[in-house]
mmCIF file of C-alpha atoms and ligand atoms in Angstrom:
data_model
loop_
_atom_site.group_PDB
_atom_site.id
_atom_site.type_symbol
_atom_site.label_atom_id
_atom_site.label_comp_id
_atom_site.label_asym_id
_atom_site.label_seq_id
_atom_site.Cartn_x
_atom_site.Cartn_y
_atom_site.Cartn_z
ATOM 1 C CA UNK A 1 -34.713 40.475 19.316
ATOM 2 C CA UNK A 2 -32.828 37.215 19.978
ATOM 3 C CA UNK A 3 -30.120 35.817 18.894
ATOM 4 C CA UNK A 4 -28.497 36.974 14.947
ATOM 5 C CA UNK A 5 -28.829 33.767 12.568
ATOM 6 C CA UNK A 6 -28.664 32.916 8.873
ATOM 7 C CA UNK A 7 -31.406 31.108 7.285
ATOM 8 C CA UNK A 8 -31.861 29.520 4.002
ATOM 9 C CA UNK A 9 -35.067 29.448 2.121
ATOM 10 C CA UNK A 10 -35.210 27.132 -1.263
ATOM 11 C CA UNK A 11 -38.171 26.428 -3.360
ATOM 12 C CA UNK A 12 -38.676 22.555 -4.695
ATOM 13 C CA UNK A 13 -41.258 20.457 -6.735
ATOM 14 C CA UNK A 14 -43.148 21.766 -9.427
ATOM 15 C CA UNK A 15 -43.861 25.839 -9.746
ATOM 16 C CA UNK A 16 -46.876 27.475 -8.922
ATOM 17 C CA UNK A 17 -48.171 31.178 -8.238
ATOM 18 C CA UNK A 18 -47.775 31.863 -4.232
ATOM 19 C CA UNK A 19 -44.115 30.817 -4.131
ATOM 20 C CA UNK A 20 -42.338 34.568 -4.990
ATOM 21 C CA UNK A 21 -44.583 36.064 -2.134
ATOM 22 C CA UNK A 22 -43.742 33.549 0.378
ATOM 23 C CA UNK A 23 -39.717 33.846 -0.094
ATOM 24 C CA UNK A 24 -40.680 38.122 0.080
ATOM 25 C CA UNK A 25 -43.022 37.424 3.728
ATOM 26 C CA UNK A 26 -40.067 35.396 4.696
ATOM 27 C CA UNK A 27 -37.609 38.476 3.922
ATOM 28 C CA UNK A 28 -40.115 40.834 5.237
ATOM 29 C CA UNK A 29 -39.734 38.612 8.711
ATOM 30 C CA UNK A 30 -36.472 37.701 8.825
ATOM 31 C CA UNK A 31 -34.393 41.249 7.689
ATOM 32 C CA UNK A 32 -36.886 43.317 8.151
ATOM 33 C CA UNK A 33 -38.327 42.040 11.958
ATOM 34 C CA UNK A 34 -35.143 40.172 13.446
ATOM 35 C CA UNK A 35 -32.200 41.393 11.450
ATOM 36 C CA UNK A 36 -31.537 38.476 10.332
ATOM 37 C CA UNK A 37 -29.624 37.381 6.867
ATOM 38 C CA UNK A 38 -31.842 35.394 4.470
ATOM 39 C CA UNK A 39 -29.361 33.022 1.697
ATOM 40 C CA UNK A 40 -31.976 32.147 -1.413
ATOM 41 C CA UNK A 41 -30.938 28.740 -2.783
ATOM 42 C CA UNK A 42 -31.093 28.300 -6.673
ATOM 43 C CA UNK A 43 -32.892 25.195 -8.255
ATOM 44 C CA UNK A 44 -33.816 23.792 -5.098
ATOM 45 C CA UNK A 45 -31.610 20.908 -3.344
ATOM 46 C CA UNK A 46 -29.739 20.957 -6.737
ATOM 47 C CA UNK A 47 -28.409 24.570 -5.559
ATOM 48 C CA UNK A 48 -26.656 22.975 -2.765
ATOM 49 C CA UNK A 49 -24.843 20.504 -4.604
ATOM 50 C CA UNK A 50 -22.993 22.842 -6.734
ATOM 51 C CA UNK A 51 -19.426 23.670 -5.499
ATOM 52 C CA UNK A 52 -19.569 26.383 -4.404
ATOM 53 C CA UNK A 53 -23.428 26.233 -3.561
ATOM 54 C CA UNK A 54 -25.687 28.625 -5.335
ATOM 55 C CA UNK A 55 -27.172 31.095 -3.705
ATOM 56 C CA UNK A 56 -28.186 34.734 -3.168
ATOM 57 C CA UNK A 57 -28.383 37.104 -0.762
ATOM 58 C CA UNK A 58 -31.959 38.335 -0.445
ATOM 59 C CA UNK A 59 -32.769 41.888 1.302
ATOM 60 C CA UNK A 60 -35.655 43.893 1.754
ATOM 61 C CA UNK A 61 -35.265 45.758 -1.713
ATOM 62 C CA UNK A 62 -34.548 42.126 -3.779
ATOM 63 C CA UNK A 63 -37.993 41.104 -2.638
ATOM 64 C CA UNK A 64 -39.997 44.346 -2.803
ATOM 65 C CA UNK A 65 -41.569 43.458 -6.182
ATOM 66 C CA UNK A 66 -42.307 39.828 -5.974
ATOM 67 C CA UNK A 67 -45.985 39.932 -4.364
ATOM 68 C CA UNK A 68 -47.066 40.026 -7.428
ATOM 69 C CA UNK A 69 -44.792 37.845 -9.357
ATOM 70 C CA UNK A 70 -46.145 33.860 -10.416
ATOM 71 C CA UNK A 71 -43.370 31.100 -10.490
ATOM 72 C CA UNK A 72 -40.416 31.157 -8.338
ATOM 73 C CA UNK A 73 -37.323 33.781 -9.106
ATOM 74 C CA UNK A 74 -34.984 31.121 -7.122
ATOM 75 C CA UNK A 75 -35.950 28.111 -9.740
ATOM 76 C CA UNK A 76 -36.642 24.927 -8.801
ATOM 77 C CA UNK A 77 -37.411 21.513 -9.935
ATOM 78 C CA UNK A 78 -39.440 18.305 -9.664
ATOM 79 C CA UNK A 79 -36.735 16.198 -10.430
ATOM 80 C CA UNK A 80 -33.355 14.714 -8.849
ATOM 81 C CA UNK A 81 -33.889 13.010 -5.721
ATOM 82 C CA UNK A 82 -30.436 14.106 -3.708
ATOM 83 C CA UNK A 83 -30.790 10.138 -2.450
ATOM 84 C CA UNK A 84 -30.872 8.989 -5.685
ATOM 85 C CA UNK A 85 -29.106 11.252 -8.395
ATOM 86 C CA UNK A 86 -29.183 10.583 -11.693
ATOM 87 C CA UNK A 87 -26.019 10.851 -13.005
ATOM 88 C CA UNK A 88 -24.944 11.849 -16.791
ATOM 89 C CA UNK A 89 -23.688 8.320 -17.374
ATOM 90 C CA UNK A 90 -27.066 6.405 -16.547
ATOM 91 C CA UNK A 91 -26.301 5.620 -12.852
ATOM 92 C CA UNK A 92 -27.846 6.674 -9.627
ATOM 93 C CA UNK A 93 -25.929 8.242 -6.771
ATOM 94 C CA UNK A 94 -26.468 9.355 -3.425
ATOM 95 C CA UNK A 95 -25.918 13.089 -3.500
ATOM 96 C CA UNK A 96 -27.079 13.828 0.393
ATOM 97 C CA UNK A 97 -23.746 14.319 1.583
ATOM 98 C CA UNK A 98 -22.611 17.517 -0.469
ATOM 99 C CA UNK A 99 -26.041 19.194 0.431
ATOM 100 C CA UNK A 100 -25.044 18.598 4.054
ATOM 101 C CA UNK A 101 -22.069 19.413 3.838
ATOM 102 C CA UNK A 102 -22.825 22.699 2.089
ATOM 103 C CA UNK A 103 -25.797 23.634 4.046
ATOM 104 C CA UNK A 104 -22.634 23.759 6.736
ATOM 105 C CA UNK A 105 -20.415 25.289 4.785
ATOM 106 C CA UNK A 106 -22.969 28.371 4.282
ATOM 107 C CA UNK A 107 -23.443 28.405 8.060
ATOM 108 C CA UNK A 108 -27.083 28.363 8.285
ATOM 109 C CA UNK A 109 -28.951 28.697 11.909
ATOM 110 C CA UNK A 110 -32.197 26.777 9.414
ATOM 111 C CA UNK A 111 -34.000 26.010 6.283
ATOM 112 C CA UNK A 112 -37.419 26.737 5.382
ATOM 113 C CA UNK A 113 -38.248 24.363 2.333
ATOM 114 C CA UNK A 114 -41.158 25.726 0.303
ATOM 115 C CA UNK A 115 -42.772 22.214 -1.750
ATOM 116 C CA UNK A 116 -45.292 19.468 -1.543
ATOM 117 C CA UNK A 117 -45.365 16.330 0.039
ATOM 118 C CA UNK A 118 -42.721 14.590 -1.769
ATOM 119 C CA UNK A 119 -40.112 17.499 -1.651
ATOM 120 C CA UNK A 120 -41.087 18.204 2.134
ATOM 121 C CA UNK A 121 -39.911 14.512 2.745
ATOM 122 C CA UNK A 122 -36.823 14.294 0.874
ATOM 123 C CA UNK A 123 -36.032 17.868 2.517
ATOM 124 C CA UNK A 124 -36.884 16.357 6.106
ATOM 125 C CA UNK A 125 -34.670 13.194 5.777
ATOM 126 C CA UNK A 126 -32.038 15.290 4.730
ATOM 127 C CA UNK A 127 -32.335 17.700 7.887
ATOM 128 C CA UNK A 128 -32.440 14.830 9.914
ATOM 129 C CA UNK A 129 -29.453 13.141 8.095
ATOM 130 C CA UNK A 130 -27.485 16.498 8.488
ATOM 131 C CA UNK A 131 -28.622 17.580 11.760
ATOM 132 C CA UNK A 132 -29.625 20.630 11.234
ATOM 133 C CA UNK A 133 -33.285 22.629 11.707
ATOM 134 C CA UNK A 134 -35.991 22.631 9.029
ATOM 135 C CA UNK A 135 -39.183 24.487 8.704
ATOM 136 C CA UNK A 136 -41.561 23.478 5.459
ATOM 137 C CA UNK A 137 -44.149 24.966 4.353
ATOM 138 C CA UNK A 138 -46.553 23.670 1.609
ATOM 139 C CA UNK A 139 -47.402 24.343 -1.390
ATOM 140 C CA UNK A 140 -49.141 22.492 -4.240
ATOM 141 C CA UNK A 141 -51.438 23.692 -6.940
ATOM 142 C CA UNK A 142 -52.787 19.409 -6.005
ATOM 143 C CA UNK A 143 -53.843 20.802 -2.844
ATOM 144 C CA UNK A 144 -52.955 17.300 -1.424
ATOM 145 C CA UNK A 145 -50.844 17.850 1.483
ATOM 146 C CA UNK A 146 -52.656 16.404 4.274
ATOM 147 C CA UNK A 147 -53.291 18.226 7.823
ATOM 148 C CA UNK A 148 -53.234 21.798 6.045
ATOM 149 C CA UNK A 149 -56.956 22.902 4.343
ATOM 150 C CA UNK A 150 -54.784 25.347 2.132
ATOM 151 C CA UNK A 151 -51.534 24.869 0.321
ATOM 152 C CA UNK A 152 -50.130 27.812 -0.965
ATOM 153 C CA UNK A 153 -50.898 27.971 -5.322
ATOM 154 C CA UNK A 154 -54.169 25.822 -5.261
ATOM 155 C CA UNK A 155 -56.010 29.603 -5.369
ATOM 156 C CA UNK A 156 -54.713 30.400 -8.492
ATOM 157 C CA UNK A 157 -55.239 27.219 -9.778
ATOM 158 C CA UNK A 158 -59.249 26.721 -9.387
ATOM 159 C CA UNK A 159 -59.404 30.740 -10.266
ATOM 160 C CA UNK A 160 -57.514 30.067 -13.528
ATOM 161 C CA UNK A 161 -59.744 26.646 -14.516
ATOM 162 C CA UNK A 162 -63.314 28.412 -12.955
ATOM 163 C CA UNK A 163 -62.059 31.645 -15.370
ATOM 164 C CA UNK A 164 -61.772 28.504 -18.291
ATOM 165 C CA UNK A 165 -65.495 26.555 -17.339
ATOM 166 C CA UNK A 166 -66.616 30.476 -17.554
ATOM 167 C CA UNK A 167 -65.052 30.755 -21.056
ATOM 168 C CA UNK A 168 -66.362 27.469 -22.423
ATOM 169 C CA UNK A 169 -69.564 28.257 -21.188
ATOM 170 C CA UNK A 170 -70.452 30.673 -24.384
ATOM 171 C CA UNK A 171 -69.126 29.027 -26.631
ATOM 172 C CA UNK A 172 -70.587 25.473 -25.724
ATOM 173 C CA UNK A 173 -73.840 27.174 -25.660
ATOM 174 C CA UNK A 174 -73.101 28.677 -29.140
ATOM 175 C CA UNK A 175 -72.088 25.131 -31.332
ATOM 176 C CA UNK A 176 -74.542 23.016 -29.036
ATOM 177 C CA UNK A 177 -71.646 21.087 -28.032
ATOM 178 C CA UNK A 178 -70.360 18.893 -24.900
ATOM 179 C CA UNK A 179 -66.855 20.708 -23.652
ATOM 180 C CA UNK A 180 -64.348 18.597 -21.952
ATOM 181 C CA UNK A 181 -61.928 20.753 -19.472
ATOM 182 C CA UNK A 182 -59.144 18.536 -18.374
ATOM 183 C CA UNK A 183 -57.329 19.936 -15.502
ATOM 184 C CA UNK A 184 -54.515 18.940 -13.227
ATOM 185 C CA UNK A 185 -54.340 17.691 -9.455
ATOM 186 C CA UNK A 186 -52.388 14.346 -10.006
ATOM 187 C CA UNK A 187 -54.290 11.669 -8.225
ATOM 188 C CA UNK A 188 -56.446 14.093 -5.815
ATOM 189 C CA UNK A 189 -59.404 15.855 -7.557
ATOM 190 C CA UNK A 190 -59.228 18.935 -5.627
ATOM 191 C CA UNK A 191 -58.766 21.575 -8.400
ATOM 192 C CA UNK A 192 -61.733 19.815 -10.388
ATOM 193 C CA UNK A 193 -64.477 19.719 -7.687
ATOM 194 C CA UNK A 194 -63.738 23.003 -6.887
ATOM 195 C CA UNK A 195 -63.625 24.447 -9.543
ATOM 196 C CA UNK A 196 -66.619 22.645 -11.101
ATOM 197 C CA UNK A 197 -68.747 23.954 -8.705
ATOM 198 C CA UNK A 198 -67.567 27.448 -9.267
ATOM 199 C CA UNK A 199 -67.348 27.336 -13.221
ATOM 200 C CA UNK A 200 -71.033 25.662 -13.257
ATOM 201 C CA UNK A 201 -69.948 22.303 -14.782
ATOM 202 C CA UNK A 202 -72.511 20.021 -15.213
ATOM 203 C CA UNK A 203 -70.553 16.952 -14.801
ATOM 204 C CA UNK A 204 -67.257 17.153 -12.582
ATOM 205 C CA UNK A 205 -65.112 13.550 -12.866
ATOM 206 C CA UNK A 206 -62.536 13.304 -10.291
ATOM 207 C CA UNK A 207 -60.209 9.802 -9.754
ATOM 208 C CA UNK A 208 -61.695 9.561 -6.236
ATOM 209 C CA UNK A 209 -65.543 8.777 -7.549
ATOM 210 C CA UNK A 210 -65.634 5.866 -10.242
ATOM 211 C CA UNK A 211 -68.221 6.913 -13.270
ATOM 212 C CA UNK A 212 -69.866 5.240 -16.290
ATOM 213 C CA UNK A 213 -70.245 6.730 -19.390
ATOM 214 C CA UNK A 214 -74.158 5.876 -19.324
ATOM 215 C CA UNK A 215 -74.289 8.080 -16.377
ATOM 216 C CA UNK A 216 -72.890 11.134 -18.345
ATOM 217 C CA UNK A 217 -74.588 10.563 -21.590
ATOM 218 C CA UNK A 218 -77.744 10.443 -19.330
ATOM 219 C CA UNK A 219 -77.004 13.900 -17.913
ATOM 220 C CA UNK A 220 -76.304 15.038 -21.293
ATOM 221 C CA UNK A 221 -80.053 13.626 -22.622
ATOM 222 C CA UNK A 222 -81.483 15.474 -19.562
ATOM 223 C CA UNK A 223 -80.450 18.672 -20.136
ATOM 224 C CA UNK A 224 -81.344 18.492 -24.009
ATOM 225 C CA UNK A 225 -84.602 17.458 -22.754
ATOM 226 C CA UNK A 226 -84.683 20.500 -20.594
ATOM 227 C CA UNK A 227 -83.989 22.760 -23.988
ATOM 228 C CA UNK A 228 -79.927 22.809 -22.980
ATOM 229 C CA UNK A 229 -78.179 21.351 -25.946
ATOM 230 C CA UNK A 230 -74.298 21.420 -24.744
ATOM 231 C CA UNK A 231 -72.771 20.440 -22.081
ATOM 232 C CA UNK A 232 -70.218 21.339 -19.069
ATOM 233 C CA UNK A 233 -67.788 18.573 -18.198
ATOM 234 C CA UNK A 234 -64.598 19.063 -16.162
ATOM 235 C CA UNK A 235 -62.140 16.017 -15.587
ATOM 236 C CA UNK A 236 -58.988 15.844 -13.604
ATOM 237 C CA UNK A 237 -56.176 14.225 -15.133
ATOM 238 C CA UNK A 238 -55.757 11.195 -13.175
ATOM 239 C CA UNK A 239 -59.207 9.619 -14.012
ATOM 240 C CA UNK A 240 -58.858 6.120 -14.940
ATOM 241 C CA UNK A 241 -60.880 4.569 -18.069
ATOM 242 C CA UNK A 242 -64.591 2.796 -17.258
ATOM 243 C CA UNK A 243 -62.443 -0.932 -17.269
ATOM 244 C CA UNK A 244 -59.678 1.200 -14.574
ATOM 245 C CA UNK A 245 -57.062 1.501 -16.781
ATOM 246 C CA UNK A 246 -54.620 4.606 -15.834
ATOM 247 C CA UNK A 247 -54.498 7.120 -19.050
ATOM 248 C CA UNK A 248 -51.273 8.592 -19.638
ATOM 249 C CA UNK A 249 -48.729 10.243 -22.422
ATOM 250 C CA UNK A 250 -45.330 9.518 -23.526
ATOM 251 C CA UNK A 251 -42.787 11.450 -24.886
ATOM 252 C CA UNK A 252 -40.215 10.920 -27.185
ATOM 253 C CA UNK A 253 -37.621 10.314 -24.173
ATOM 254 C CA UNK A 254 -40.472 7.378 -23.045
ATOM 255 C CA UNK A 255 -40.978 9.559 -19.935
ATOM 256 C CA UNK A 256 -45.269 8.928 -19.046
ATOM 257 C CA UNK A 257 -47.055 11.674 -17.893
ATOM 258 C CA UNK A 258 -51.061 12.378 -16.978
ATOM 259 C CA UNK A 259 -52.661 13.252 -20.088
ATOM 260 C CA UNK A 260 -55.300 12.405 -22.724
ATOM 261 C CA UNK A 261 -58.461 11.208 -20.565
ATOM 262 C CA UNK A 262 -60.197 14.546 -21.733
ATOM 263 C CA UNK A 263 -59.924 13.104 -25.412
ATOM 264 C CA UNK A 264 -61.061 8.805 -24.310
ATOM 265 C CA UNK A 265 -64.004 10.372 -22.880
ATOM 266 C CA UNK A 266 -65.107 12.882 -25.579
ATOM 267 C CA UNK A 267 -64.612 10.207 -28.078
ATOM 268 C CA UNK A 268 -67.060 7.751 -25.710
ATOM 269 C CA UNK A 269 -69.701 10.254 -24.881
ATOM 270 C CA UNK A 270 -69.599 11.544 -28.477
ATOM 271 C CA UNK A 271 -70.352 7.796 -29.803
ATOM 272 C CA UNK A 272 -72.777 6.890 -26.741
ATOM 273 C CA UNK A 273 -74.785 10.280 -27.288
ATOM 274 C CA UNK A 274 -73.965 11.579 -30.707
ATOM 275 C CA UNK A 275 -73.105 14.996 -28.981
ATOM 276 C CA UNK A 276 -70.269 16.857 -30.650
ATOM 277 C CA UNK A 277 -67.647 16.746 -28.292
ATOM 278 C CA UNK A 278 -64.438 19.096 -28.011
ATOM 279 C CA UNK A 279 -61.836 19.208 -25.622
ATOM 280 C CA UNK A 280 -59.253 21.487 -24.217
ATOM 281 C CA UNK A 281 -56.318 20.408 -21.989
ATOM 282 C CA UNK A 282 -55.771 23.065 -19.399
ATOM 283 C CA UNK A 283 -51.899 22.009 -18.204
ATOM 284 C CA UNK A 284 -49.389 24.316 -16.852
ATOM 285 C CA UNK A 285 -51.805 27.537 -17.503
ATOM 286 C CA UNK A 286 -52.664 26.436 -14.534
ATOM 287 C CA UNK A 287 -49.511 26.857 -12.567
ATOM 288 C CA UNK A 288 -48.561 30.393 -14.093
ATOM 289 C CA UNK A 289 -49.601 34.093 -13.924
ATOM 290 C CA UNK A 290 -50.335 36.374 -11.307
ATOM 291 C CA UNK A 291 -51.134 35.018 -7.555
ATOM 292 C CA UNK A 292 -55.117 35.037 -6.678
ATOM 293 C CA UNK A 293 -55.155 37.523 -3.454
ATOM 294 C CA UNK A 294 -56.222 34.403 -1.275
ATOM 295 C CA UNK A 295 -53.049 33.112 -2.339
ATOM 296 C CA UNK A 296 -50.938 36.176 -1.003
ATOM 297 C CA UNK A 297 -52.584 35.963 1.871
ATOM 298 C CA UNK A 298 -51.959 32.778 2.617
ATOM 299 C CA UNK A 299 -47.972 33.163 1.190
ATOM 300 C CA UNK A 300 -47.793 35.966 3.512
ATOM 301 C CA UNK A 301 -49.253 34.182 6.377
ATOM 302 C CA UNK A 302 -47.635 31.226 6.139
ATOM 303 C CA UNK A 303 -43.941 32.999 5.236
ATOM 304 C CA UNK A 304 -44.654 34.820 8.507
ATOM 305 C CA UNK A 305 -45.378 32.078 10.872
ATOM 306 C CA UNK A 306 -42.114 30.033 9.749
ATOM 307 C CA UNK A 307 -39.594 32.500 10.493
ATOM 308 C CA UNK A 308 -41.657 32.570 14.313
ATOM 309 C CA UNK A 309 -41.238 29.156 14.872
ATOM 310 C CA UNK A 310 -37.534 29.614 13.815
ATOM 311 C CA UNK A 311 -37.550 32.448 16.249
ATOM 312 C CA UNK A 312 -38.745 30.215 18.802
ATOM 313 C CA UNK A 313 -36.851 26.923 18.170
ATOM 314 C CA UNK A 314 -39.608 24.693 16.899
ATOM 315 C CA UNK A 315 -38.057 23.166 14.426
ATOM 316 C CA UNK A 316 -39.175 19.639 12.047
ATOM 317 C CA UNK A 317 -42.980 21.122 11.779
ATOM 318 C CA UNK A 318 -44.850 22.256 8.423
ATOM 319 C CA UNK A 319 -46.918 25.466 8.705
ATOM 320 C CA UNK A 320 -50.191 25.082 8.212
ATOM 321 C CA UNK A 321 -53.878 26.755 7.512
ATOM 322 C CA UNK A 322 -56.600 24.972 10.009
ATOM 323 C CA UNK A 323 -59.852 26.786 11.242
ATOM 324 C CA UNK A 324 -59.129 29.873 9.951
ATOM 325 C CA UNK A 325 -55.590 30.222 11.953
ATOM 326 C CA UNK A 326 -51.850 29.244 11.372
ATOM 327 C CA UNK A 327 -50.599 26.528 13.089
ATOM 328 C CA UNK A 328 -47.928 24.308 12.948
ATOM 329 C CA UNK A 329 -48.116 20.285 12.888
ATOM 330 C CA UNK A 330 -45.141 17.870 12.964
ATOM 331 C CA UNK A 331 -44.001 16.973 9.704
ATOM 332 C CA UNK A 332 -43.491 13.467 9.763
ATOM 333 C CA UNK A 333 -47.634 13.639 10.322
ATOM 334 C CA UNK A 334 -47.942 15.913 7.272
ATOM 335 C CA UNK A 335 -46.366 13.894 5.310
ATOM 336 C CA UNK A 336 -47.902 10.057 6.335
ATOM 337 C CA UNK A 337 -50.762 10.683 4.153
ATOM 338 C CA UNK A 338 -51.655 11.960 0.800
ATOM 339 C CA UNK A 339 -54.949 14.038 1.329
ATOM 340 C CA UNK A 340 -57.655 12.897 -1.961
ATOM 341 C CA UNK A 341 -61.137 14.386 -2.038
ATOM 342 C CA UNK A 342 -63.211 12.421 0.299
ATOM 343 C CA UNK A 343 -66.360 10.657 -0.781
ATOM 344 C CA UNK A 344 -68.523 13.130 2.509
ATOM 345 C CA UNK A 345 -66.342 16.257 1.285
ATOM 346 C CA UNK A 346 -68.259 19.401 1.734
ATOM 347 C CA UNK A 347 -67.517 19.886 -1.250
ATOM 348 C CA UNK A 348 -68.891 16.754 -2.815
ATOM 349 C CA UNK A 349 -72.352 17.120 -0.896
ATOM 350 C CA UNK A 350 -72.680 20.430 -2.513
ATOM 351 C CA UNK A 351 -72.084 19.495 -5.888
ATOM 352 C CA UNK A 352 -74.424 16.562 -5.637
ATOM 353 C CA UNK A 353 -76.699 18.935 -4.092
ATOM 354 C CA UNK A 354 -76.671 21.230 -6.842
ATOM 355 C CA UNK A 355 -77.305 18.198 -8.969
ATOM 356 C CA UNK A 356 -74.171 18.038 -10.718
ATOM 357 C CA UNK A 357 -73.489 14.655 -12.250
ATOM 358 C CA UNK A 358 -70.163 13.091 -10.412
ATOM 359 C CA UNK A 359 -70.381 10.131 -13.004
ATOM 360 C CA UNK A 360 -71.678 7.462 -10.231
HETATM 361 O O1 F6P B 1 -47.999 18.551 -8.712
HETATM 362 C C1 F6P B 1 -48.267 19.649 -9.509
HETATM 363 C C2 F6P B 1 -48.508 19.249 -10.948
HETATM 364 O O2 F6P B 1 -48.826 20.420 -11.678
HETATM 365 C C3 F6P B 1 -49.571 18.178 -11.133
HETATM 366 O O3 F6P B 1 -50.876 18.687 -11.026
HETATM 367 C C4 F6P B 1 -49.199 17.653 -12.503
HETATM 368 O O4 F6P B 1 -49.629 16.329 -12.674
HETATM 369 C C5 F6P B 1 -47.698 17.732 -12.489
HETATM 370 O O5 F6P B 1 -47.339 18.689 -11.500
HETATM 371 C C6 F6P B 1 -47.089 18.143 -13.796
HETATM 372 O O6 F6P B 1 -45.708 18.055 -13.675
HETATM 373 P P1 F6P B 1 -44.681 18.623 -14.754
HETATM 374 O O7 F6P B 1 -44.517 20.097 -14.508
HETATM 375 O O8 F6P B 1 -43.440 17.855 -14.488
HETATM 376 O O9 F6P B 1 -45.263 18.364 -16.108
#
């Protein structure tokens, strides 16, 4: 059985479905295998710079319910670097200290930190800042971490925009129109490509492959010459305009944001091929709602595998799905690149084998 310890689990960076039956396989593992306890930290790193720190104990019957459940019943946030905190007067502090201090104070054995890449590093430095032993595991609807084919909420994601292509489908068909899904993935077009392919999208735009517009008007012509007068297009959010130019929204607090390159292209296309256009942004739909089962799977899997290598002392590695097995991989190599869709992706071969037009 080992040794008793107290571990801390904390989710960080944006939501997504996966992350409530991770923190239950890590209960499952921990309590239920090892004895051990299991603290739940609120809001991420911002839990552990509240005085006192917020957090919960989980047990066995806290998590029984949460397979099921999307988001994250411990909160958590994509904003507030610890290194850089912004502060309610303007400035920027250095906040690393108090999460040190408190991740002490709580006596934890180790952390398992559930984010993606940028979360995973800020969570590292801190460990190593601290001294003490940290597990991550990923998770990004982006499915960008690199050295891991799956991160835990991508699943959902491509289920929830294939379910939307499926949806458009009719009624493109019905109005003879081109429909424009815009879908998320920040600068990786994972979510897109995938999901293209399983929606049936006739045109799939991701940042990685540059396009013209000719090229999808001419798609468009083909199939009306073929007797199919509307039109499948999906688009990830990060595609730049024809000149290159990044397209982005701001708000009223002049905070810029991916959004709006569904709209620049359905107002080219519509003007290069006189098809009707219409667009719908897919946004956070996509990060919400029940987990896909591959997703469970993989939360469970993963949830498993880092209370073992807590078990067995490996400590600074990221779990990870390769080859159909769990493994683990050092995290400073996780995290030196940001994995995009490759131009000989399996995944790209197929669509262009399927003749799907990529826009090049
Ligand atoms: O990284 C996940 C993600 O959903 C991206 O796909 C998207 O660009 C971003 O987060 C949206 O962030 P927010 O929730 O802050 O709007």
């Amino acid at each position: 059985m080992g040794e008793h310890k107290r571990i801390g689990i904390l989710t960080s960076g944006g939501d997504c479905a996966g992350l409530n039956p991770v923190i239950r396989a890590v209960v499952r593992r921990a309590v239920g295998t090892y004895g051990w306890e299991v603290l739940g930290i609120c809001r991420a790193t911002q839990g552990l710079m509240q005085h006192p720190p917020q957090v919960l104990l989980l047990d066995m019957d806290s998590v029984d319910p949460l397979l099921t459940h999307g988001g994250t019943f411990l909160g958590t946030t994509n904003q507030g670097d610890p290194f850089a905190f912004p502060m309610p007067d303007g400035t920027v502090t250095d906040r690393s200290g108090e999460i040190v201090d408190n991740y002490h104070k709580l006596g934890l054995n180790a952390l398992i930190g559930i984010g993606g890449d940028g979360s995973i590093a800020i969570l590292s430095r801190l460990a190593k800042q601290g001294g003490f032993n940290f597990v991550a595991i990923p998770k990004t609807i982006d499915n960008d971490v690199d050295l891991t084919e799956r991160a835990i909420g991508f699943d959902t994601a491509v289920n929830i925009a294939t379910e939307a292509l499926d949806r458009l489908h009719f009624t493109a068909a019905s109005h003879s129109r081109v429909m424009i899904l815009e879908v998320m993935g920040r600068d990786a077009g994972h979510i897109a490509i995938a999901a293209g392919i399983a929606g049936g999208a006739d045109v799939i735009l991701i940042p990685e492959i540059p396009y013209t517009i000719e090229n999808i008007c001419q798609k468009i012509w083909q199939r009306q010459q073929q007797g199919k007068n509307y039109c499948l297009i999906i688009v990830s959010e990060a595609v730049r305009t024809e000149d290159g130019e990044r397209v982005t929204s701001t708000n009223a607090l002049s905070q810029s944001r991916y959004g709006g390159v569904g709209q620049y292209l359905a107002d080219r296309i519509s003007v290069c091929s006189g098809a009707e256009t219409r667009v719908t942004v897919l946004g956070h739909i996509q990060r919400g709602g029940t987990p896909s089962p591959l997703d469970r799977l993989t939360a469970s899997a993963f949830g498993v595998a880092a209370v073992d290598l807590i078990a067995e002392g490996h400590y600074d590695r990221m779990v990870s799905w390769q080859e159909r097995q769990v493994v683990s991989v050092p995290i400073s190599e996780a995290i030196s690149h940001y994995r995009v869709v490759d131009a000989e992706d399996t995944l790209v071969k197929t669509a262009r084998g399927l003749g799907i037009c990529l826009g090049d």
